[in-house]
PDB file of C-alpha atoms in Angstrom:
ATOM      1  CA  GLN W   1      -0.005  -0.113  -0.160  1.00  0.00           C
ATOM      2  CA  VAL W   2       1.078   3.781  -1.101  1.00  0.00           C
ATOM      3  CA  GLN W   3      -0.351   6.051  -0.014  1.00  0.00           C
ATOM      4  CA  LEU W   4       0.456   9.726  -2.200  1.00  0.00           C
ATOM      5  CA  VAL W   5      -0.798  13.078  -0.788  1.00  0.00           C
ATOM      6  CA  GLU W   6      -0.249  15.901  -3.550  1.00  0.00           C
ATOM      7  CA  SER W   7      -0.067  19.936  -1.977  1.00  0.00           C
ATOM      8  CA  GLY W   8       1.007  22.872  -3.447  1.00  0.00           C
ATOM      9  CA  GLY W   9      -1.940  23.942  -5.564  1.00  0.00           C
ATOM     10  CA  GLY W  10      -3.999  27.412  -6.442  1.00  0.00           C
ATOM     11  CA  LEU W  11      -4.321  30.760  -8.547  1.00  0.00           C
ATOM     12  CA  VAL W  12      -2.289  31.868 -11.034  1.00  0.00           C
ATOM     13  CA  GLN W  13      -2.307  34.442 -13.439  1.00  0.00           C
ATOM     14  CA  ALA W  14      -1.056  33.476 -16.935  1.00  0.00           C
ATOM     15  CA  GLY W  15       2.049  33.040 -17.212  1.00  0.00           C
ATOM     16  CA  GLY W  16       2.732  32.775 -13.805  1.00  0.00           C
ATOM     17  CA  SER W  17       4.726  29.417 -11.861  1.00  0.00           C
ATOM     18  CA  LEU W  18       3.761  26.416  -9.383  1.00  0.00           C
ATOM     19  CA  ARG W  19       5.303  23.989  -7.930  1.00  0.00           C
ATOM     20  CA  LEU W  20       3.442  20.414  -7.194  1.00  0.00           C
ATOM     21  CA  SER W  21       4.435  18.770  -4.324  1.00  0.00           C
ATOM     22  CA  CYS W  22       3.627  14.533  -3.955  1.00  0.00           C
ATOM     23  CA  ALA W  23       4.716  13.644  -0.793  1.00  0.00           C
ATOM     24  CA  ALA W  24       4.335   9.418  -0.547  1.00  0.00           C
ATOM     25  CA  SER W  25       3.859   7.049   2.619  1.00  0.00           C
ATOM     26  CA  GLY W  26       4.090   3.327   3.088  1.00  0.00           C
ATOM     27  CA  ARG W  27       5.383   0.606   0.559  1.00  0.00           C
ATOM     28  CA  THR W  28       7.006   2.894  -1.923  1.00  0.00           C
ATOM     29  CA  PHE W  29      10.015   1.288  -1.634  1.00  0.00           C
ATOM     30  CA  ARG W  30       7.956  -0.669  -4.383  1.00  0.00           C
ATOM     31  CA  THR W  31       7.965   2.199  -6.719  1.00  0.00           C
ATOM     32  CA  TYR W  32       9.123   2.239  -9.937  1.00  0.00           C
ATOM     33  CA  SER W  33       7.630   5.572 -11.074  1.00  0.00           C
ATOM     34  CA  THR W  34       5.424   7.913 -10.437  1.00  0.00           C
ATOM     35  CA  GLY W  35       3.597   9.749 -12.521  1.00  0.00           C
ATOM     36  CA  TRP W  36       0.775  13.359 -12.621  1.00  0.00           C
ATOM     37  CA  PHE W  37      -2.349  13.603 -14.394  1.00  0.00           C
ATOM     38  CA  ARG W  38      -4.746  16.151 -14.401  1.00  0.00           C
ATOM     39  CA  GLN W  39      -8.152  16.872 -15.481  1.00  0.00           C
ATOM     40  CA  SER W  40     -10.439  19.062 -15.710  1.00  0.00           C
ATOM     41  CA  PRO W  41     -14.525  19.236 -16.487  1.00  0.00           C
ATOM     42  CA  GLY W  42     -16.099  17.559 -18.784  1.00  0.00           C
ATOM     43  CA  LYS W  43     -12.908  16.493 -19.977  1.00  0.00           C
ATOM     44  CA  GLU W  44     -10.470  12.298 -20.157  1.00  0.00           C
ATOM     45  CA  ARG W  45      -8.533  12.448 -17.731  1.00  0.00           C
ATOM     46  CA  GLU W  46      -4.263  13.356 -19.662  1.00  0.00           C
ATOM     47  CA  PHE W  47      -1.198  12.338 -18.737  1.00  0.00           C
ATOM     48  CA  VAL W  48       1.517  15.387 -17.846  1.00  0.00           C
ATOM     49  CA  ALA W  49       4.424  13.702 -16.548  1.00  0.00           C
ATOM     50  CA  ARG W  50       6.392  10.672 -15.347  1.00  0.00           C
ATOM     51  CA  ILE W  51       9.704  10.076 -13.514  1.00  0.00           C
ATOM     52  CA  ILE W  52      11.462   6.763 -13.381  1.00  0.00           C
ATOM     53  CA  TRP W  53      13.464   6.707  -9.532  1.00  0.00           C
ATOM     54  CA  SER W  54      15.963   4.700 -10.315  1.00  0.00           C
ATOM     55  CA  GLY W  55      17.967   6.903 -13.210  1.00  0.00           C
ATOM     56  CA  GLY W  56      15.079   9.319 -13.221  1.00  0.00           C
ATOM     57  CA  GLY W  57      14.214   8.888 -16.571  1.00  0.00           C
ATOM     58  CA  THR W  58      11.781  11.550 -16.896  1.00  0.00           C
ATOM     59  CA  TYR W  59       8.835  11.318 -19.533  1.00  0.00           C
ATOM     60  CA  TYR W  60       6.416  14.487 -20.591  1.00  0.00           C
ATOM     61  CA  ALA W  61       3.200  15.289 -22.308  1.00  0.00           C
ATOM     62  CA  ASP W  62       4.162  17.235 -25.859  1.00  0.00           C
ATOM     63  CA  SER W  63       1.733  20.505 -23.886  1.00  0.00           C
ATOM     64  CA  VAL W  64       4.016  20.537 -21.043  1.00  0.00           C
ATOM     65  CA  LYS W  65       7.153  20.160 -22.901  1.00  0.00           C
ATOM     66  CA  GLY W  66       9.513  22.676 -22.112  1.00  0.00           C
ATOM     67  CA  ARG W  67       7.148  24.521 -18.883  1.00  0.00           C
ATOM     68  CA  PHE W  68       6.363  21.748 -16.205  1.00  0.00           C
ATOM     69  CA  THR W  69       9.414  19.819 -14.799  1.00  0.00           C
ATOM     70  CA  ILE W  70       9.173  17.008 -12.668  1.00  0.00           C
ATOM     71  CA  SER W  71      12.009  15.984 -10.343  1.00  0.00           C
ATOM     72  CA  ARG W  72      11.897  13.752  -7.174  1.00  0.00           C
ATOM     73  CA  ASP W  73      13.578  13.622  -3.726  1.00  0.00           C
ATOM     74  CA  ASN W  74      13.972  10.392  -2.885  1.00  0.00           C
ATOM     75  CA  ALA W  75      15.340  11.733   1.130  1.00  0.00           C
ATOM     76  CA  LYS W  76      11.886  12.570   0.864  1.00  0.00           C
ATOM     77  CA  ASN W  77      10.237  10.079  -1.090  1.00  0.00           C
ATOM     78  CA  THR W  78       8.189  12.831  -2.493  1.00  0.00           C
ATOM     79  CA  VAL W  79       8.048  14.202  -6.981  1.00  0.00           C
ATOM     80  CA  TYR W  80       7.613  17.808  -7.600  1.00  0.00           C
ATOM     81  CA  LEU W  81       6.121  19.295 -10.184  1.00  0.00           C
ATOM     82  CA  GLN W  82       7.335  22.854 -11.198  1.00  0.00           C
ATOM     83  CA  MET W  83       5.335  24.978 -13.629  1.00  0.00           C
ATOM     84  CA  ASN W  84       6.856  27.603 -15.435  1.00  0.00           C
ATOM     85  CA  SER W  85       4.565  29.884 -18.730  1.00  0.00           C
ATOM     86  CA  LEU W  86       0.846  28.457 -16.793  1.00  0.00           C
ATOM     87  CA  LYS W  87      -2.048  28.663 -19.712  1.00  0.00           C
ATOM     88  CA  PRO W  88      -5.307  29.103 -18.732  1.00  0.00           C
ATOM     89  CA  GLU W  89      -5.593  25.452 -20.528  1.00  0.00           C
ATOM     90  CA  ASP W  90      -3.808  24.221 -17.747  1.00  0.00           C
ATOM     91  CA  THR W  91      -6.444  24.676 -15.551  1.00  0.00           C
ATOM     92  CA  ALA W  92      -7.471  21.139 -13.924  1.00  0.00           C
ATOM     93  CA  VAL W  93      -7.131  19.346 -11.050  1.00  0.00           C
ATOM     94  CA  TYR W  94      -3.620  17.433 -10.868  1.00  0.00           C
ATOM     95  CA  TYR W  95      -3.381  14.338  -9.292  1.00  0.00           C
ATOM     96  CA  CYS W  96       0.106  12.434  -9.125  1.00  0.00           C
ATOM     97  CA  ALA W  97       0.060   8.502  -8.844  1.00  0.00           C
ATOM     98  CA  ALA W  98       3.139   5.189  -8.782  1.00  0.00           C
ATOM     99  CA  ASP W  99       2.790   2.496 -10.072  1.00  0.00           C
ATOM    100  CA  SER W 100       4.609  -0.986  -8.458  1.00  0.00           C
ATOM    101  CA  ALA W 101       8.050  -2.515  -9.404  1.00  0.00           C
ATOM    102  CA  GLY W 102       7.299  -5.710 -11.230  1.00  0.00           C
ATOM    103  CA  VAL W 103       3.932  -5.319 -12.090  1.00  0.00           C
ATOM    104  CA  PRO W 104       3.679  -4.528 -15.078  1.00  0.00           C
ATOM    105  CA  ARG W 105       1.999  -1.097 -16.108  1.00  0.00           C
ATOM    106  CA  LYS W 106      -1.041  -1.803 -18.351  1.00  0.00           C
ATOM    107  CA  SER W 107      -1.551   1.548 -20.343  1.00  0.00           C
ATOM    108  CA  THR W 108      -0.556   5.074 -19.102  1.00  0.00           C
ATOM    109  CA  TYR W 109      -3.058   5.091 -16.746  1.00  0.00           C
ATOM    110  CA  ASP W 110      -2.511   2.402 -15.351  1.00  0.00           C
ATOM    111  CA  TYR W 111      -1.069   3.275 -11.560  1.00  0.00           C
ATOM    112  CA  PRO W 112      -2.682   1.410  -8.248  1.00  0.00           C
ATOM    113  CA  TYR W 113      -1.915   3.914  -6.542  1.00  0.00           C
ATOM    114  CA  TRP W 114      -3.772   7.652  -6.555  1.00  0.00           C
ATOM    115  CA  GLY W 115      -3.270  10.834  -4.004  1.00  0.00           C
ATOM    116  CA  GLN W 116      -6.493  13.085  -3.633  1.00  0.00           C
ATOM    117  CA  GLY W 117      -5.758  15.918  -6.596  1.00  0.00           C
ATOM    118  CA  THR W 118      -4.962  19.279  -5.671  1.00  0.00           C
ATOM    119  CA  GLN W 119      -6.870  22.508  -8.040  1.00  0.00           C
ATOM    120  CA  VAL W 120      -4.910  24.616  -9.945  1.00  0.00           C
ATOM    121  CA  THR W 121      -6.472  27.504 -11.675  1.00  0.00           C
ATOM    122  CA  VAL W 122      -4.274  29.584 -14.457  1.00  0.00           C
ATOM    123  CA  SER W 123      -6.938  33.026 -14.905  1.00  0.00           C
ATOM    124  CA  SER W 124      -6.345  34.932 -18.116  1.00  0.00           C
TER     125      SER W 124
END
């Protein structure tokens, strides 16, 4: 079992920045990667970024590439999402998710553990 808690969301003006945090607890030693996703009302959940704990490899959605940066702090068992040059279309509830080493993911969205989400609102 892994528990995830997101924080750092809020209201910002277009062009501004926010840093989201995802703190993990529980059986985190089994985690292979942590991802960030977002969802707006009336839209399907969208992949944003992913980081591999071993080696720190990263993956980004084209829509955020060059603006968002995902990173991790092993000592704190925390993953961050630095969001710069925010746009109104970035407005969504942002969720972090963790997988488990040795359990292959069936899809981009196949994560067994999810946080509660944190709201990000970008005004024009």
